[in-house]
mmCIF file with all atom_site columns, C-alpha atoms in Angstrom:
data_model
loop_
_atom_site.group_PDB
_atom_site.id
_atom_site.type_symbol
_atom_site.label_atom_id
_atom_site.label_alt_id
_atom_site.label_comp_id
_atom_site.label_asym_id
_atom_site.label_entity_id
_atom_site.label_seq_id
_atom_site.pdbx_PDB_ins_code
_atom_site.Cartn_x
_atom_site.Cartn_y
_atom_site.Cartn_z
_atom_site.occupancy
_atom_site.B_iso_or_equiv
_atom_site.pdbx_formal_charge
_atom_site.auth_seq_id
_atom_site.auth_comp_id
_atom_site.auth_asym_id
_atom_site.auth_atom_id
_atom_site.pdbx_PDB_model_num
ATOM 1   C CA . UNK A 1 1   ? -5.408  131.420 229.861 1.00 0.00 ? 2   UNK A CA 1
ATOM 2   C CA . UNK A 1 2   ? -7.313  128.602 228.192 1.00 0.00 ? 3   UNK A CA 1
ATOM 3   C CA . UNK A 1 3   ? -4.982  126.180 226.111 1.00 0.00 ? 4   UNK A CA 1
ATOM 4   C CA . UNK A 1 4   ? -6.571  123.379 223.610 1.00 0.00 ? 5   UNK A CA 1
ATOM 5   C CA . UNK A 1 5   ? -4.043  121.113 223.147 1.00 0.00 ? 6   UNK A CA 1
ATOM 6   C CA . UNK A 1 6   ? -4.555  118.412 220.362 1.00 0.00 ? 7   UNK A CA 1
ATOM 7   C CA . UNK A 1 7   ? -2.392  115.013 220.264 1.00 0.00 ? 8   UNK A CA 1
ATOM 8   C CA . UNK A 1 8   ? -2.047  111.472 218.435 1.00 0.00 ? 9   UNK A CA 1
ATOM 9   C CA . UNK A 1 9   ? -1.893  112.585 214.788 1.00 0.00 ? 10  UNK A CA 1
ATOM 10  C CA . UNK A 1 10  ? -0.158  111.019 212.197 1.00 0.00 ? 11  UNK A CA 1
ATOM 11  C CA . UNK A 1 11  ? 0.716   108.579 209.374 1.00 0.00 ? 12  UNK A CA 1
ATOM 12  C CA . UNK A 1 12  ? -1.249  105.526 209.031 1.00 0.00 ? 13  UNK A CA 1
ATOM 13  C CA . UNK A 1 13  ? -2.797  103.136 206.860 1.00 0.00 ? 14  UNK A CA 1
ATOM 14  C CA . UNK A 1 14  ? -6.238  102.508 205.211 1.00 0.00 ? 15  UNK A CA 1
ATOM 15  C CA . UNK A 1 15  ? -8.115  100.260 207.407 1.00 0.00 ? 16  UNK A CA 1
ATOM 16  C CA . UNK A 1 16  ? -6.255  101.043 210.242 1.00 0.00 ? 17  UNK A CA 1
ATOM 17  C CA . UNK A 1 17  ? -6.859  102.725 213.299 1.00 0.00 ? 18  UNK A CA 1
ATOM 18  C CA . UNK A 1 18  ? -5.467  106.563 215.359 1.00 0.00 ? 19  UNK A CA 1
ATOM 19  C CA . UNK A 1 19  ? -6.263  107.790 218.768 1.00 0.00 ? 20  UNK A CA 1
ATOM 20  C CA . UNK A 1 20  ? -6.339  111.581 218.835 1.00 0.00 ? 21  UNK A CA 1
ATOM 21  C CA . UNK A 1 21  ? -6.319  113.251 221.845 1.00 0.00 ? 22  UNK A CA 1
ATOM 22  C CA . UNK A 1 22  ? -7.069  116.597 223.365 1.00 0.00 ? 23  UNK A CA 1
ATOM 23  C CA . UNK A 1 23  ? -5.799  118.113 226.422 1.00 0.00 ? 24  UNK A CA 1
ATOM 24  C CA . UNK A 1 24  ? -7.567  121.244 227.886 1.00 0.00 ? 25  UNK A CA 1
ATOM 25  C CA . UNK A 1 25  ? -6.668  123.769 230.390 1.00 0.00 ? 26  UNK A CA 1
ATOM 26  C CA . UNK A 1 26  ? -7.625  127.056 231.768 1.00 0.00 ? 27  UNK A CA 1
ATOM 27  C CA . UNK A 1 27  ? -11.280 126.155 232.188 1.00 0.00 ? 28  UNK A CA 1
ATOM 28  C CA . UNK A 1 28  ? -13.450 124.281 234.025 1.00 0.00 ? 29  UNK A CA 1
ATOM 29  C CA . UNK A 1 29  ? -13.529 121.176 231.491 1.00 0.00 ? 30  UNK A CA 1
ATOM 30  C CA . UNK A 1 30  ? -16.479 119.635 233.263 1.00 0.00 ? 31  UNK A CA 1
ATOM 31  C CA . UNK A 1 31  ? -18.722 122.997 232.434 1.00 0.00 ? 32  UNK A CA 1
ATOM 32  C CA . UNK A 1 32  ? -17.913 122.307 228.561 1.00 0.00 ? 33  UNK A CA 1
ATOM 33  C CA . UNK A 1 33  ? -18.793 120.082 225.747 1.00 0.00 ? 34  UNK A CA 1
ATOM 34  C CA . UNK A 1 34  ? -16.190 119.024 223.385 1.00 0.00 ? 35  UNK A CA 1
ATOM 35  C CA . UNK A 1 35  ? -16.196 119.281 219.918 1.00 0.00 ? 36  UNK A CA 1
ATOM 36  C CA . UNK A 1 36  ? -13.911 117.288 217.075 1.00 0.00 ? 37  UNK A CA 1
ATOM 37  C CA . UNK A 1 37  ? -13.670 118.803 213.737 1.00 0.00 ? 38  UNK A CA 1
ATOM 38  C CA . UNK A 1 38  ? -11.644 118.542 210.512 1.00 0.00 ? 39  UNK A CA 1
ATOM 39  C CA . UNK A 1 39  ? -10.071 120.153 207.502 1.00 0.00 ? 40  UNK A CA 1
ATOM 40  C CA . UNK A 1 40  ? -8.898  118.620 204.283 1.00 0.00 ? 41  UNK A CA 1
ATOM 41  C CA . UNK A 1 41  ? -7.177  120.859 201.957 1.00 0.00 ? 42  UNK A CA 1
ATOM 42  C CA . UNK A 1 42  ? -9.579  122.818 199.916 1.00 0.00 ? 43  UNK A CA 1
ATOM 43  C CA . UNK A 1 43  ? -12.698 121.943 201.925 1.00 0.00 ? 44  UNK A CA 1
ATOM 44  C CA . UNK A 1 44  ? -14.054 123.708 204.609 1.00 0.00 ? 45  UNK A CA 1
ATOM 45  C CA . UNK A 1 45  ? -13.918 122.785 208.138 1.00 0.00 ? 46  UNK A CA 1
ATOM 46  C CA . UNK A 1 46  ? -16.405 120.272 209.272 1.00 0.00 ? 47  UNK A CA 1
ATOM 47  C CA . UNK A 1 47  ? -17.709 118.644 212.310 1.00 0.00 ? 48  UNK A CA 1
ATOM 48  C CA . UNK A 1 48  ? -16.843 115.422 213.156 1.00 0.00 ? 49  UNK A CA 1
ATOM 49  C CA . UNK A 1 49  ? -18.446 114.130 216.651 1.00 0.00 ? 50  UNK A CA 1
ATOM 50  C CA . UNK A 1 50  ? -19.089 115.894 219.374 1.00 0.00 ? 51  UNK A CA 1
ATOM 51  C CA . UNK A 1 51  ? -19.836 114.959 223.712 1.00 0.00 ? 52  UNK A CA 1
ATOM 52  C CA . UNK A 1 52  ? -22.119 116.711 226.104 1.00 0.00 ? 53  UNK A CA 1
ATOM 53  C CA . UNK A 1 53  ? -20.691 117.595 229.591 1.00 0.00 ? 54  UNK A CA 1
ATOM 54  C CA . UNK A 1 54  ? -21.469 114.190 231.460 1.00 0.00 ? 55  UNK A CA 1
ATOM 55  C CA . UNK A 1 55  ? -19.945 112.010 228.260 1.00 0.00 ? 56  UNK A CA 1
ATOM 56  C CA . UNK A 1 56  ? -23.456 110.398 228.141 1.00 0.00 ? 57  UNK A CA 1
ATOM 57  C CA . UNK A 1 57  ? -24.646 111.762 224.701 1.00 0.00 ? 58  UNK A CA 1
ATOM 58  C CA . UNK A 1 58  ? -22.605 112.009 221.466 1.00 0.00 ? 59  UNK A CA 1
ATOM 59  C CA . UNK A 1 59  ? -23.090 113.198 218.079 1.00 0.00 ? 60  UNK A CA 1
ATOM 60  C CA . UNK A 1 60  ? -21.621 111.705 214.848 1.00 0.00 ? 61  UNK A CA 1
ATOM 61  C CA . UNK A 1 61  ? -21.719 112.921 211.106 1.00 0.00 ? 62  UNK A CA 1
ATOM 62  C CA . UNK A 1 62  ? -22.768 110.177 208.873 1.00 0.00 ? 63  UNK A CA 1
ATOM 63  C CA . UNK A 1 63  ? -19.099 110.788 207.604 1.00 0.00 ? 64  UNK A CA 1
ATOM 64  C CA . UNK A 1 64  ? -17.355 108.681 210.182 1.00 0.00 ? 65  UNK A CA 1
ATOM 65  C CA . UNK A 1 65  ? -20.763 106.898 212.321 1.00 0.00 ? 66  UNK A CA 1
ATOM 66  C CA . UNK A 1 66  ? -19.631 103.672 213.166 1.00 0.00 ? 67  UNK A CA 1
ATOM 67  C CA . UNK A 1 67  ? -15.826 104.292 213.068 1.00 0.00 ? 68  UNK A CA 1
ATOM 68  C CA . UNK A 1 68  ? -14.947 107.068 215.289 1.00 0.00 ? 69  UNK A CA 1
ATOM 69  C CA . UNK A 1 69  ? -16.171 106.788 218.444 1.00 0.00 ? 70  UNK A CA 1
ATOM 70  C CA . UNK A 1 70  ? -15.590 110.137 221.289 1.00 0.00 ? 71  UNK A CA 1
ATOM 71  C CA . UNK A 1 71  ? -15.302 110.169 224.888 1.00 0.00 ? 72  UNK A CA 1
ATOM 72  C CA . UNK A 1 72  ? -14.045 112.051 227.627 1.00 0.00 ? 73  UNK A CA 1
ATOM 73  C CA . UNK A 1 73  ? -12.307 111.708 230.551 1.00 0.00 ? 74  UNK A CA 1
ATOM 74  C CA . UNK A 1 74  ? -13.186 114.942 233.127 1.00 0.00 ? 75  UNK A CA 1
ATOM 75  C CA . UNK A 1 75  ? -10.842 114.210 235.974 1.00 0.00 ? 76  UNK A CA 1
ATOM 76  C CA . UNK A 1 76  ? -7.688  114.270 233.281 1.00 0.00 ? 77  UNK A CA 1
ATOM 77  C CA . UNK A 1 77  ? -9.457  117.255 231.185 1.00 0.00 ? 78  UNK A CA 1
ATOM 78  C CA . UNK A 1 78  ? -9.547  115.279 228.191 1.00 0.00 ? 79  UNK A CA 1
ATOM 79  C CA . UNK A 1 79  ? -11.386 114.398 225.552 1.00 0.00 ? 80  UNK A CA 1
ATOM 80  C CA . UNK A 1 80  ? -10.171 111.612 222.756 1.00 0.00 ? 81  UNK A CA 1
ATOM 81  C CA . UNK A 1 81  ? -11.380 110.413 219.242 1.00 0.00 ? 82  UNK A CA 1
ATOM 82  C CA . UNK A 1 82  ? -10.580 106.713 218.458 1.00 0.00 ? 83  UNK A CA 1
ATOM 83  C CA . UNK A 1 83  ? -10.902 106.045 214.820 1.00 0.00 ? 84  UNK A CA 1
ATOM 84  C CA . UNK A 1 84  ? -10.769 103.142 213.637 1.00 0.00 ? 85  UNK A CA 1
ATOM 85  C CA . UNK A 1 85  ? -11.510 101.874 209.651 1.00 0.00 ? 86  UNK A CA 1
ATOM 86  C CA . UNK A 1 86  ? -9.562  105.158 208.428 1.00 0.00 ? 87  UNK A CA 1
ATOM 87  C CA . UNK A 1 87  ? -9.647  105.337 205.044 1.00 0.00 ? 88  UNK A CA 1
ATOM 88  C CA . UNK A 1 88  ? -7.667  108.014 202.400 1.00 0.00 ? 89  UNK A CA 1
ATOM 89  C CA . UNK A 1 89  ? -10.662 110.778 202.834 1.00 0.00 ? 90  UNK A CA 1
ATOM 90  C CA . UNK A 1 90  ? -9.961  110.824 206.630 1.00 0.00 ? 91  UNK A CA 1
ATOM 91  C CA . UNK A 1 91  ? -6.615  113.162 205.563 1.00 0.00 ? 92  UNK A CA 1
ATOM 92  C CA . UNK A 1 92  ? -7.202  116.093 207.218 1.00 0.00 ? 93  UNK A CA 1
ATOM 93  C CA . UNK A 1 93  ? -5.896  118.756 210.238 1.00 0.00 ? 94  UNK A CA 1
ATOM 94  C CA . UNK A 1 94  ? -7.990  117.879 213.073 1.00 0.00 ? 95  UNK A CA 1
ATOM 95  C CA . UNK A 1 95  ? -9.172  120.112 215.802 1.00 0.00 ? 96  UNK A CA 1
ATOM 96  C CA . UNK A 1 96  ? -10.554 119.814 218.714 1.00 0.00 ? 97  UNK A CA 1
ATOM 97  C CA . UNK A 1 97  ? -13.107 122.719 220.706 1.00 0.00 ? 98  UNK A CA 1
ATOM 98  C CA . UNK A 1 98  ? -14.746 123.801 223.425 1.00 0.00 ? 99  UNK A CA 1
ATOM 99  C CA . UNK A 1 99  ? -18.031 125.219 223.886 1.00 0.00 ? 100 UNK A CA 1
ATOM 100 C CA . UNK A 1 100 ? -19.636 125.750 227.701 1.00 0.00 ? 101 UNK A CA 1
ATOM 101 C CA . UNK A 1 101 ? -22.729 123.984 227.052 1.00 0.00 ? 102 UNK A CA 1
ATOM 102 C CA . UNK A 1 102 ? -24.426 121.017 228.701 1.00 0.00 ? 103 UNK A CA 1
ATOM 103 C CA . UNK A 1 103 ? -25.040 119.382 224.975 1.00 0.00 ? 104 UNK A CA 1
ATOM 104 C CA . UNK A 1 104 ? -23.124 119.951 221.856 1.00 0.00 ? 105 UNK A CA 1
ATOM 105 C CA . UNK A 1 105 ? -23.807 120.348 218.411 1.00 0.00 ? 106 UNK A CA 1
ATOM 106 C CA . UNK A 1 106 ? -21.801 120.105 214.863 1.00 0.00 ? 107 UNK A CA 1
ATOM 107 C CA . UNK A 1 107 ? -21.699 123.859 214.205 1.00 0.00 ? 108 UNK A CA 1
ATOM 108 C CA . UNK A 1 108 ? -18.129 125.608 214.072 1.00 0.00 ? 109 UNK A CA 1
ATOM 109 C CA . UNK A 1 109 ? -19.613 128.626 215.508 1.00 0.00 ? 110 UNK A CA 1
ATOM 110 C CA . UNK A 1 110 ? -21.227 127.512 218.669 1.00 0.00 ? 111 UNK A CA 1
ATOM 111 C CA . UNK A 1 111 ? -17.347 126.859 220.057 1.00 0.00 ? 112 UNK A CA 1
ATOM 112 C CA . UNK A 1 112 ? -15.604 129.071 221.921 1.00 0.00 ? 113 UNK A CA 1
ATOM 113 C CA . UNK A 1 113 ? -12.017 127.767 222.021 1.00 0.00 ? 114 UNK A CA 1
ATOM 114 C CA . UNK A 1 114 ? -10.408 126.029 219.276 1.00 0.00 ? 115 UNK A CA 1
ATOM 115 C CA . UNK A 1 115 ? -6.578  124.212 218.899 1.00 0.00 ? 116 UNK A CA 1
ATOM 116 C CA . UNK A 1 116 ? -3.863  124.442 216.797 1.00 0.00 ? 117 UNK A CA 1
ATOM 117 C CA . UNK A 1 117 ? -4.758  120.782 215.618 1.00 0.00 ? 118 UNK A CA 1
ATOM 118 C CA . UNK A 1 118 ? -2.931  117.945 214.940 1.00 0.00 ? 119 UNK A CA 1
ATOM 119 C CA . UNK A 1 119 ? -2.226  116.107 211.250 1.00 0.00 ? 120 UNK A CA 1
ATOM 120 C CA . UNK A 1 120 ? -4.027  113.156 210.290 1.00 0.00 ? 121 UNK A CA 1
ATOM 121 C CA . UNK A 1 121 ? -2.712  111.253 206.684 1.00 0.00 ? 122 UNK A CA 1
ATOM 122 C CA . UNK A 1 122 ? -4.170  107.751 205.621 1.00 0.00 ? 123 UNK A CA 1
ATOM 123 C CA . UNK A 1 123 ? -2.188  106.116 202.748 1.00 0.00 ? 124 UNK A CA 1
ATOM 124 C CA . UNK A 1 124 ? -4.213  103.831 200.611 1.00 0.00 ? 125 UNK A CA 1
#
């Protein structure tokens, strides 16, 4: 059974920083890309950054270039988002996917498995 297991939410200020982390099992983790999306209330969910297989190429939306930076680590089946510069419009559920690709992409529906995601508030 494949578990997505998201990590490292929580309370913090604007212009401060949150490691989120996501811990995967059931799978082989180094046949997947990972995927980081979010969900403010009332929007839809949108994606974040994403890693291909090897950890070598990323994707960013212009929403958070710069500030979030992904990476993985394959031996501990995890993948982690540092964010730093958070700012009030970073509020949000985050997730975190899977899709068994080489190379990832943005898109919601090219991921396969998905987590229960984990709470992310910035206070101005």
């Amino acid at each position: 059974q494949v578990q997505v297991v998201e990590s490292g939410g929580g309370l913090a200020q604007a212009g401060g920083s949150l490691r989120l982390s996501c811990a995967v099992s059931g799978l082989r983790f180094d046949m997947y890309a990972m995927g980081w999306f979010r969900q403010a209330p009332g929007n839809e969910r949108e994606g974040i950054a994403c890693i291909s297989v090897s950890g070598d190429k990323a994707v960013y939306a212009d929403s958070v270039k710069g500030r979030f930076t992904i990476s993985r680590d394959n031996a501990k089946s995890t993948v982690y988002l540092q964010m730093n510069s958070l700012k009030p419009d970073d509020t949000a559920m985050y997730y975190c996917a899977a899709v068994p690709h080489l190379f990832c992409g943005l898109r919601m529906d090219l991921y396969n498995y998905w987590g229960q995601g984990t709470q992310v508030t910035v206070s101005s």
